[in-house]
Short mmCIF file of C-alpha atoms in Angstrom, two decimals:
data_model
loop_
_atom_site.label_atom_id
_atom_site.label_comp_id
_atom_site.label_asym_id
_atom_site.label_seq_id
_atom_site.Cartn_x
_atom_site.Cartn_y
_atom_site.Cartn_z
CA MET A 1 15.67 54.91 -48.96
CA PRO A 2 16.47 56.57 -45.37
CA PRO A 3 13.09 56.07 -43.34
CA ILE A 4 13.09 52.65 -44.81
CA LYS A 5 16.27 52.18 -42.91
CA VAL A 6 15.65 54.10 -39.67
CA PHE A 7 12.65 51.49 -39.81
CA ARG A 8 14.02 48.41 -40.25
CA THR A 9 16.79 49.41 -36.87
CA LYS A 10 13.51 50.07 -34.41
CA ASN A 11 12.00 46.38 -35.55
CA LYS A 12 16.11 44.96 -35.10
CA GLN A 13 16.25 46.66 -31.44
CA LYS A 14 12.12 45.83 -30.24
CA MET A 15 13.51 41.64 -31.42
CA THR A 16 16.68 42.15 -29.48
CA LYS A 17 14.74 43.41 -27.11
CA ARG A 18 12.92 40.73 -26.96
CA ILE A 19 15.61 38.09 -27.16
CA SER A 20 16.44 39.51 -23.91
CA THR A 21 13.55 39.67 -21.78
CA MET A 22 13.30 36.06 -22.39
CA LEU A 23 16.11 34.53 -21.87
CA LEU A 24 16.56 37.29 -18.58
CA PHE A 25 12.38 34.63 -18.14
CA LEU A 26 14.61 31.58 -18.73
CA PHE A 27 17.30 32.60 -16.12
CA VAL A 28 14.93 33.41 -13.18
CA VAL A 29 13.11 30.53 -14.07
CA SER A 30 15.62 27.71 -13.99
CA GLY A 31 17.25 29.42 -10.76
CA ILE A 32 13.66 29.48 -8.98
CA ARG A 33 13.41 25.54 -9.81
CA ALA A 34 17.47 25.30 -9.23
CA LYS A 35 16.61 27.48 -5.87
CA ILE A 36 13.45 24.52 -5.41
CA GLN A 37 15.91 21.75 -5.82
CA GLU A 38 18.22 22.96 -3.64
CA HIS A 39 15.66 23.93 -1.01
CA PRO A 40 13.71 21.20 -1.01
CA ARG A 41 10.19 20.93 0.77
CA LYS A 42 9.66 19.79 3.94
CA TYR A 43 6.62 17.12 4.83
CA SER A 44 5.39 17.26 8.31
CA LEU A 45 3.82 13.79 10.03
CA GLN A 46 0.25 15.15 8.40
CA GLN A 47 1.67 15.26 4.78
CA CYS A 48 3.54 12.06 4.66
CA LEU A 49 0.37 10.40 5.44
CA ASP A 50 -2.01 12.86 3.02
CA PHE A 51 0.34 11.47 0.63
CA ALA A 52 0.70 7.69 1.64
CA ILE A 53 -2.82 7.39 1.43
CA ASN A 54 -3.02 8.45 -2.21
CA ASN A 55 -0.19 7.79 -3.76
CA SER A 56 1.42 4.75 -1.87
CA TYR A 57 1.85 1.28 -3.56
CA ALA A 58 -0.11 -0.48 -1.10
CA ALA A 59 -2.83 1.95 -1.76
CA HIS A 60 -3.18 1.55 -5.54
CA LYS A 61 -2.88 -2.56 -5.07
CA ALA A 62 -6.02 -1.91 -2.77
CA LYS A 63 -7.66 0.28 -5.00
CA LEU A 64 -6.78 -2.28 -7.81
CA ASP A 65 -8.23 -5.40 -5.57
CA VAL A 66 -11.41 -3.04 -5.45
CA GLU A 67 -12.08 -2.40 -8.72
CA GLU A 68 -11.50 -6.27 -9.54
CA THR A 69 -13.74 -7.37 -7.61
CA ILE A 70 -16.63 -4.88 -9.04
CA HIS A 71 -15.77 -7.22 -12.05
CA GLN A 72 -16.22 -10.01 -10.46
CA VAL A 73 -20.03 -9.21 -9.13
CA ARG A 74 -20.73 -8.12 -12.69
CA GLU A 75 -19.30 -11.68 -14.59
CA ALA A 76 -20.87 -13.54 -12.46
CA GLN A 77 -24.62 -10.88 -13.01
CA SER A 78 -23.80 -11.86 -16.56
CA ASN A 79 -24.56 -15.20 -16.60
CA VAL A 80 -28.50 -13.99 -15.33
CA LEU A 81 -28.68 -11.78 -18.52
CA PRO A 82 -28.88 -14.15 -22.23
CA GLN A 83 -26.10 -16.01 -23.55
CA VAL A 84 -26.17 -15.21 -27.35
CA ASN A 85 -23.49 -17.11 -29.19
CA ALA A 86 -22.87 -17.12 -33.21
CA SER A 87 -20.80 -19.92 -35.32
CA GLY A 88 -20.05 -20.93 -38.72
CA SER A 89 -18.14 -23.04 -40.54
CA PHE A 90 -17.12 -25.03 -44.13
CA ASP A 91 -16.41 -27.86 -44.80
CA HIS A 92 -15.36 -29.44 -48.12
CA SER A 93 -14.65 -33.78 -48.61
CA ILE A 94 -12.11 -34.43 -51.40
CA ILE A 95 -13.52 -37.27 -51.03
CA LEU A 96 -16.97 -38.05 -49.71
CA PRO A 97 -17.54 -40.70 -46.63
CA THR A 98 -19.33 -43.78 -47.32
CA THR A 99 -22.14 -45.08 -45.26
CA MET A 100 -23.41 -48.75 -45.97
CA LEU A 101 -27.25 -49.15 -45.95
CA PRO A 102 -29.31 -52.02 -45.36
CA GLY A 103 -29.69 -53.62 -48.93
CA GLU A 104 -33.78 -54.42 -47.79
CA ILE A 105 -34.47 -50.70 -49.35
CA ILE A 106 -33.32 -52.26 -53.67
CA GLY A 107 -34.72 -55.38 -52.78
CA GLN A 108 -30.88 -57.04 -51.53
CA PRO A 109 -32.40 -58.74 -47.93
CA GLY A 110 -29.03 -59.39 -45.69
CA VAL A 111 -27.02 -57.63 -48.48
CA GLN A 112 -24.88 -54.39 -47.26
CA ILE A 113 -24.18 -51.26 -49.88
CA PRO A 114 -21.52 -48.57 -49.29
CA VAL A 115 -22.77 -45.54 -50.64
CA GLN A 116 -21.40 -42.56 -50.92
CA MET A 117 -23.66 -39.77 -49.19
CA GLY A 118 -23.95 -36.07 -49.26
CA THR A 119 -22.11 -32.84 -51.31
CA LYS A 120 -18.62 -31.96 -51.58
CA ASN A 121 -18.99 -28.22 -50.46
CA ALA A 122 -21.46 -27.77 -47.12
CA LEU A 123 -21.75 -24.08 -45.77
CA ASP A 124 -23.28 -23.93 -41.62
CA PHE A 125 -24.32 -20.49 -40.31
CA SER A 126 -26.61 -20.67 -37.08
CA LEU A 127 -27.32 -17.96 -34.26
CA SER A 128 -28.18 -19.24 -30.80
CA PHE A 129 -29.51 -17.78 -27.28
CA GLU A 130 -30.37 -19.38 -23.96
CA GLN A 131 -32.06 -17.45 -20.39
CA VAL A 132 -31.94 -19.00 -17.38
CA ILE A 133 -34.72 -18.96 -16.34
CA PHE A 134 -33.97 -21.42 -12.89
CA SER A 135 -31.07 -21.57 -11.10
CA PRO A 136 -30.81 -21.36 -7.21
CA ALA A 137 -26.81 -21.67 -7.45
CA LEU A 138 -26.61 -18.78 -9.92
CA PHE A 139 -28.41 -16.50 -7.74
CA ALA A 140 -26.44 -17.78 -4.42
CA GLY A 141 -23.37 -17.24 -6.35
CA ILE A 142 -24.30 -13.54 -7.33
CA LYS A 143 -24.72 -12.71 -3.90
CA MET A 144 -21.57 -14.12 -2.44
CA ALA A 145 -19.77 -12.03 -5.21
CA LYS A 146 -21.21 -8.89 -3.53
CA ASN A 147 -20.32 -10.33 -0.12
CA TYR A 148 -17.08 -10.73 -1.49
CA ARG A 149 -16.65 -7.17 -3.32
CA GLU A 150 -17.39 -6.13 0.67
CA LEU A 151 -14.54 -7.98 1.92
CA GLN A 152 -11.93 -6.08 -0.31
CA ARG A 153 -13.78 -3.19 1.01
CA LEU A 154 -12.39 -3.77 4.40
CA ARG A 155 -9.43 -4.67 3.44
CA ALA A 156 -9.07 -1.35 1.55
CA THR A 157 -9.73 0.17 4.77
CA MET A 158 -7.22 -2.61 6.41
CA THR A 159 -4.88 -1.17 4.41
CA LYS A 160 -4.87 2.50 4.53
CA GLU A 161 -4.44 1.52 8.80
CA GLU A 162 -1.77 -0.43 7.96
CA ILE A 163 0.13 2.48 5.93
CA ILE A 164 -0.66 5.17 8.94
CA PHE A 165 1.05 2.83 11.33
CA ASP A 166 3.95 1.62 9.09
CA VAL A 167 4.38 5.52 8.05
CA SER A 168 3.64 7.04 11.40
CA ASN A 169 6.69 5.15 12.00
CA ALA A 170 8.77 5.33 9.72
CA PHE A 171 8.54 9.59 10.04
CA TYR A 172 9.09 8.88 13.97
CA ASP A 173 12.12 6.93 13.48
CA ILE A 174 13.59 9.24 11.15
CA LEU A 175 13.02 12.10 13.85
CA ASN A 176 14.78 10.26 16.66
CA SER A 177 17.51 9.68 14.02
CA MET A 178 17.86 13.82 13.48
CA GLN A 179 17.69 14.26 17.59
CA GLU A 180 20.40 11.93 17.57
CA LEU A 181 22.27 13.71 15.42
CA ASP A 182 21.22 17.05 16.67
CA ASN A 183 22.59 15.98 20.01
CA ILE A 184 26.25 14.90 18.20
CA HIS A 185 26.40 18.31 17.43
CA TYR A 186 25.17 19.89 19.99
CA MET A 187 28.38 17.77 21.58
CA ILE A 188 30.34 18.59 18.98
CA SER A 189 30.24 22.60 19.72
CA LYS A 190 30.72 21.95 23.42
CA GLN A 191 33.79 19.31 22.08
CA ASP A 192 35.54 22.74 19.74
CA SER A 193 34.87 25.16 22.04
CA LEU A 194 36.71 23.29 24.65
CA TYR A 195 39.52 22.31 22.46
CA MET A 196 40.39 25.74 21.15
CA LEU A 197 40.55 26.43 24.82
CA MET A 198 42.54 23.70 25.71
CA LYS A 199 44.89 24.17 22.70
CA LYS A 200 45.12 27.90 24.02
CA ARG A 201 46.23 26.48 27.71
CA VAL A 202 49.15 23.98 25.75
CA GLU A 203 50.63 27.10 24.17
CA GLU A 204 50.48 28.99 26.96
CA ASN A 205 51.71 25.41 29.21
CA VAL A 206 49.21 26.05 31.59
CA THR A 207 47.58 22.18 30.41
CA ARG A 208 49.37 19.31 29.24
CA GLU A 209 49.18 18.05 25.48
CA VAL A 210 47.70 14.74 26.41
CA ASP A 211 44.53 16.55 28.11
CA LEU A 212 44.25 18.01 24.82
CA ASN A 213 44.42 14.87 22.31
CA ARG A 214 42.21 13.45 24.82
CA VAL A 215 39.42 15.79 23.77
CA LYS A 216 40.50 15.77 20.31
CA VAL A 217 39.45 11.96 20.18
CA ASN A 218 36.47 12.10 22.00
CA LEU A 219 35.63 15.06 19.12
CA THR A 220 36.95 12.56 16.51
CA GLY A 221 34.86 9.90 17.71
CA LEU A 222 31.61 12.51 17.88
CA GLN A 223 32.26 13.40 14.41
CA ALA A 224 32.37 9.53 13.45
CA LYS A 225 29.30 9.84 14.54
CA GLY A 226 27.53 12.20 12.86
CA LYS A 227 28.93 10.47 9.95
CA SER A 228 27.02 7.37 10.87
CA ALA A 229 23.68 8.86 11.78
CA GLU A 230 23.39 10.96 8.86
CA ASN A 231 24.00 7.64 6.53
CA VAL A 232 21.33 6.11 8.43
CA ILE A 233 19.13 9.16 7.80
CA LEU A 234 19.29 9.18 4.23
CA GLN A 235 18.34 4.91 4.65
CA GLN A 236 15.42 5.82 7.24
CA LYS A 237 14.12 8.34 4.30
CA CYS A 238 14.91 6.22 1.08
CA TYR A 239 12.35 3.68 3.20
CA LEU A 240 9.75 6.21 3.65
CA GLN A 241 9.85 7.04 0.40
CA ILE A 242 9.72 3.80 -0.43
CA LEU A 243 6.83 3.56 1.90
CA ILE A 244 4.15 6.86 0.50
CA GLY A 245 5.01 6.85 -2.92
CA ILE A 246 7.99 9.29 -3.71
CA PRO A 247 10.58 7.91 -6.07
CA VAL A 248 14.14 8.16 -4.25
CA GLU A 249 15.45 9.75 -7.10
CA ASP A 250 13.85 12.99 -5.66
CA LEU A 251 15.16 15.19 -2.66
CA PHE A 252 13.04 14.84 0.45
CA GLU A 253 13.82 16.63 3.38
CA LEU A 254 11.56 16.23 7.32
CA ASP A 255 9.91 18.73 9.31
CA ASP A 256 12.04 18.16 11.81
CA SER A 257 9.87 20.68 14.40
CA GLU A 258 7.61 18.13 15.33
CA ALA A 259 10.06 16.21 17.60
CA LYS A 260 9.94 19.63 19.58
CA ARG A 261 6.46 20.44 19.50
CA ILE A 262 5.55 16.63 21.45
CA GLU A 263 3.53 16.83 23.92
CA ILE A 264 3.81 14.25 27.09
CA SER A 265 0.28 14.04 28.67
CA GLY A 266 0.05 10.51 31.45
CA SER A 267 -4.46 11.03 30.92
CA ARG A 268 -6.18 9.64 27.49
CA ASP A 269 -9.41 8.47 26.33
CA TYR A 270 -8.74 5.14 25.54
CA VAL A 271 -11.54 2.81 25.30
CA LEU A 272 -11.60 -1.37 24.64
CA PRO A 273 -12.17 -1.20 20.55
CA GLN A 274 -16.15 -2.79 20.82
CA ASN A 275 -15.60 -3.72 16.29
CA LYS A 276 -12.43 -3.40 15.13
CA ILE A 277 -11.38 -3.74 11.30
CA GLU A 278 -9.88 -6.71 12.12
CA MET A 279 -12.51 -8.48 12.71
CA ASP A 280 -14.80 -6.84 10.37
CA VAL A 281 -13.12 -9.02 7.86
CA LEU A 282 -13.52 -11.85 9.79
CA ASN A 283 -17.02 -11.83 10.16
CA LYS A 284 -17.55 -11.05 6.64
CA GLN A 285 -15.37 -13.90 6.05
CA LYS A 286 -17.57 -16.19 7.87
CA GLU A 287 -20.51 -14.43 5.84
CA ILE A 288 -18.90 -15.65 2.74
CA LEU A 289 -18.26 -19.32 4.20
CA GLU A 290 -21.59 -19.53 4.71
CA LEU A 291 -22.65 -18.27 1.07
CA GLU A 292 -20.76 -21.11 -0.41
CA ILE A 293 -21.96 -24.12 2.19
CA HIS A 294 -25.50 -22.58 1.13
CA ARG A 295 -24.12 -22.52 -3.08
CA HIS A 296 -23.17 -25.83 -2.70
CA LYS A 297 -26.38 -26.70 -1.57
CA MET A 298 -28.22 -25.21 -4.14
CA ASN A 299 -25.86 -27.61 -6.46
CA TYR A 300 -28.13 -30.75 -5.85
CA LEU A 301 -31.36 -28.70 -6.79
CA PRO A 302 -32.19 -28.29 -11.40
CA THR A 303 -31.66 -25.43 -13.44
CA LEU A 304 -33.79 -25.10 -16.19
CA SER A 305 -33.43 -22.85 -19.37
CA ALA A 306 -34.85 -21.51 -22.10
CA VAL A 307 -33.49 -22.82 -25.46
CA ALA A 308 -33.40 -21.42 -29.74
CA MET A 309 -31.43 -21.90 -32.18
CA GLY A 310 -31.62 -20.93 -36.29
CA GLY A 311 -29.30 -21.08 -38.89
CA TYR A 312 -29.00 -21.67 -42.38
CA GLN A 313 -27.12 -24.33 -44.48
CA PHE A 314 -25.42 -24.88 -48.01
CA GLN A 315 -24.53 -28.36 -49.63
CA SER A 316 -23.91 -28.78 -53.07
CA ASP A 317 -21.20 -30.37 -55.00
CA HIS A 318 -20.46 -27.03 -56.54
CA LEU A 319 -19.51 -23.72 -55.05
CA ASN A 320 -21.69 -21.26 -55.81
CA LEU A 321 -23.45 -19.32 -53.46
CA SER A 322 -25.60 -16.98 -55.48
CA LYS A 323 -27.57 -20.13 -56.42
CA GLU A 324 -29.45 -22.59 -53.98
CA PRO A 325 -30.23 -25.41 -52.42
CA TRP A 326 -30.07 -22.85 -49.26
CA PHE A 327 -32.01 -24.92 -46.42
CA ASN A 328 -32.50 -22.86 -43.04
CA SER A 329 -33.74 -23.66 -39.98
CA VAL A 330 -35.25 -22.96 -36.24
CA ILE A 331 -35.36 -24.76 -32.80
CA VAL A 332 -37.27 -23.58 -29.56
CA GLY A 333 -37.54 -25.50 -25.84
CA ALA A 334 -36.16 -25.53 -22.83
CA ARG A 335 -33.16 -27.34 -21.32
CA LEU A 336 -33.66 -29.22 -17.18
CA SER A 337 -30.74 -30.73 -15.77
CA ILE A 338 -31.38 -32.29 -12.95
CA PRO A 339 -28.02 -33.63 -10.53
CA ILE A 340 -28.50 -37.40 -9.52
CA PHE A 341 -25.67 -38.53 -8.21
CA ASP A 342 -22.47 -36.95 -8.41
CA GLY A 343 -20.34 -39.57 -6.08
CA PHE A 344 -20.90 -37.83 -2.80
CA SER A 345 -18.33 -33.97 -4.67
CA LYS A 346 -20.68 -31.70 -3.35
CA ARG A 347 -20.85 -33.35 -0.04
CA SER A 348 -17.52 -33.11 0.42
CA GLN A 349 -17.17 -29.96 -0.89
CA ILE A 350 -20.01 -28.84 1.81
CA LYS A 351 -18.09 -30.74 4.85
CA GLN A 352 -14.73 -29.12 3.43
CA LYS A 353 -16.18 -25.61 3.67
CA ARG A 354 -17.88 -26.81 7.98
CA ILE A 355 -13.98 -27.49 9.00
CA GLN A 356 -13.10 -23.99 7.16
CA LEU A 357 -16.25 -22.37 8.96
CA GLN A 358 -15.11 -23.66 12.61
CA ARG A 359 -11.76 -22.88 11.97
CA LEU A 360 -12.51 -19.78 11.09
CA ASP A 361 -14.90 -19.24 14.90
CA TRP A 362 -11.99 -20.30 16.75
CA ASP A 363 -9.48 -17.93 14.31
CA ILE A 364 -12.80 -14.89 16.25
CA GLN A 365 -12.55 -15.83 19.53
CA GLU A 366 -8.04 -15.41 19.11
CA THR A 367 -8.46 -12.25 17.40
CA GLN A 368 -11.35 -11.14 19.76
CA GLN A 369 -8.74 -12.11 22.89
CA THR A 370 -5.52 -10.81 21.37
CA ILE A 371 -7.11 -7.35 20.79
CA SER A 372 -7.98 -7.08 24.40
CA ALA A 373 -4.32 -8.08 24.74
CA ASN A 374 -3.10 -5.63 22.78
CA TYR A 375 -5.02 -3.22 23.82
CA ARG A 376 -4.04 -4.06 28.01
CA ASN A 377 -0.20 -4.03 26.86
CA VAL A 378 0.00 -1.08 25.01
CA LYS A 379 -1.99 1.44 27.83
CA ASN A 380 0.40 -0.15 30.77
CA GLN A 381 3.35 -0.37 28.37
CA LEU A 382 2.87 3.95 27.65
CA GLU A 383 2.38 4.59 31.63
CA ILE A 384 5.34 3.29 31.66
CA ILE A 385 6.93 5.01 28.73
CA TYR A 386 5.93 8.26 30.32
CA GLY A 387 7.52 7.36 33.88
CA LEU A 388 10.46 6.73 32.17
CA VAL A 389 10.63 10.17 30.14
CA GLN A 390 9.41 12.49 32.88
CA VAL A 391 12.63 10.76 34.67
CA GLN A 392 14.60 11.18 31.77
CA SER A 393 14.00 14.70 32.00
CA GLU A 394 14.47 15.52 35.10
CA ASN A 395 17.93 14.08 34.40
CA LEU A 396 18.78 16.06 32.00
CA GLN A 397 18.26 19.20 33.67
CA LEU A 398 20.88 17.28 36.28
CA ALA A 399 23.38 16.66 33.49
CA GLU A 400 23.33 19.90 32.39
CA LYS A 401 23.48 21.60 35.79
CA VAL A 402 26.21 19.09 36.81
CA TYR A 403 28.38 19.63 33.47
CA THR A 404 27.86 23.32 33.38
CA GLN A 405 29.73 23.41 37.09
CA THR A 406 32.05 20.40 36.14
CA MET A 407 32.72 22.79 33.12
CA ALA A 408 33.39 26.25 35.97
CA LEU A 409 35.66 23.95 37.81
CA TYR A 410 37.31 22.64 34.72
CA THR A 411 38.11 26.65 33.89
CA GLU A 412 39.11 27.33 37.42
CA GLY A 413 41.33 24.73 37.61
CA MET A 414 39.69 22.81 40.15
CA ALA A 415 38.51 19.92 38.07
CA GLY A 416 40.18 17.77 35.94
CA ILE A 417 39.83 17.03 32.21
CA THR A 418 38.67 13.64 33.59
CA ASP A 419 35.65 14.71 35.50
CA LEU A 420 34.69 17.04 32.43
CA LEU A 421 34.95 14.43 30.08
CA ASP A 422 32.30 12.23 31.97
CA ALA A 423 30.19 15.16 32.83
CA GLU A 424 30.04 15.23 29.62
CA THR A 425 29.48 11.33 28.18
CA ALA A 426 27.07 11.55 30.98
CA LEU A 427 25.24 14.48 29.28
CA TYR A 428 25.78 13.24 26.02
CA GLU A 429 23.79 9.91 26.95
CA VAL A 430 21.04 11.48 29.09
CA LYS A 431 20.16 13.70 26.21
CA MET A 432 19.63 10.59 24.28
CA ALA A 433 18.21 8.03 26.50
CA TYR A 434 15.52 11.50 26.80
CA THR A 435 15.09 11.65 23.30
CA THR A 436 14.72 7.84 22.56
CA GLU A 437 12.00 7.99 25.34
CA LEU A 438 10.28 11.03 23.80
CA ILE A 439 9.90 9.44 20.19
CA ARG A 440 9.58 6.24 21.86
CA TYR A 441 6.42 7.19 23.41
CA ARG A 442 4.68 9.08 20.51
CA LYS A 443 5.26 5.42 18.57
CA THR A 444 3.61 3.89 21.25
CA GLU A 445 0.73 6.90 21.27
CA VAL A 446 1.05 4.94 17.59
CA GLU A 447 0.24 1.96 18.47
CA LEU A 448 -2.27 2.35 21.38
CA LEU A 449 -4.52 4.01 18.57
CA LYS A 450 -3.51 0.64 16.76
CA ALA A 451 -5.00 -1.22 19.38
CA SER A 452 -7.77 1.00 20.01
CA GLY A 453 -8.76 1.21 16.52
CA LYS A 454 -8.93 4.62 15.99
CA LEU A 455 -5.36 5.24 13.79
CA GLU A 456 -7.35 7.48 10.78
CA ASN A 457 -7.06 9.79 13.82
CA LEU A 458 -4.07 10.98 13.21
CA LEU A 459 -5.42 12.04 10.05
CA ILE A 460 -7.68 14.17 11.95
CA SER A 461 -5.31 15.52 15.06
CA ASN A 462 -2.77 16.77 12.48
CA HIS A 463 -4.83 19.11 10.36
#
């Protein structure tokens, strides 16, 4: 008996140890998850673009549009394949239909004799087969469906460019707001230091209390601006999450270090695009319209099909399917359809398509001019903003120098609080202007990439 008790005690100790290990493991895992939720992954622009291209709502819908056109082509091609149909029917006549027969068949000329014909029960089963042999309009429709599929692929590419453009702009808008918040925090830290200094001087009766209150008003105003900026960032992040397909309930942070790595270059190798996706879409639409005109013309030609039908029929007053009578029938033949007059319907359809084609030609010319104008305007705008960034950079250095000098003069009692607050306001405004122009430069670069038809370079350059 004692050895058994020792054995059970050892098993109990092992089980307790296993449970403790499992609980420790679960505690560690839950802690890691909580830490991940507390410190979510930071998304760079490249990561946002990669995620959006594969997961955004617009990308999913564009893929579905392409898949839909694939099935539309198959639907058009199905009309070339044999069409096989089966049918069946059962009729039970409570009262047989009456037919009037001429009296001549029974020697009573000039008299109509009512006769009930047929049986009470009739079953009919049939199978039909039809194969198109010649139909120019059908084959033109298949070619048009294939071109429409290519059109949707081009539109999917255009959707991809729109996603890149929208996500990039939203990303830089958030960076701009985050930089604004950093500037506010920077000024708050300076205001805090100044407030503590003045508070001490007020206690020593060196500075007036009214000056301390002025600093406190400025500090409170900056803190309110900070709260407002945080709310704007939250809203912008939600919008970006919707754009790239991340649920708004998930924690989402951006890598704001990219704002500090923005490089300003006055010389970029951009050229006026020769082939742009918008032009490819319009040219493909023109090709489809020309095919539609051709298909309407083909409707004037005859169509020829081969047909075959076979079936079984049962007729009897008594519904006994195991006995006679059953009758079968087989028919083979051809069907020729020759359009003769349709009230000028096809002619009107062709004229409508030709008018649409003329309108599309004007759209193509207008789009070409718009692309050229947009490219030149954005390129000029980029050069102007480049100059503004340089000016604001110099102003920022000067404003920081003025603020430092004014602070030194105020500390020595050679400048008043008004001079110091004015220098501080000027520094804040210049920092904001520099940040705004810097982000505007990058957003204008994105616009120039779009105008040049090279937006996908953002996916390559950010790797």
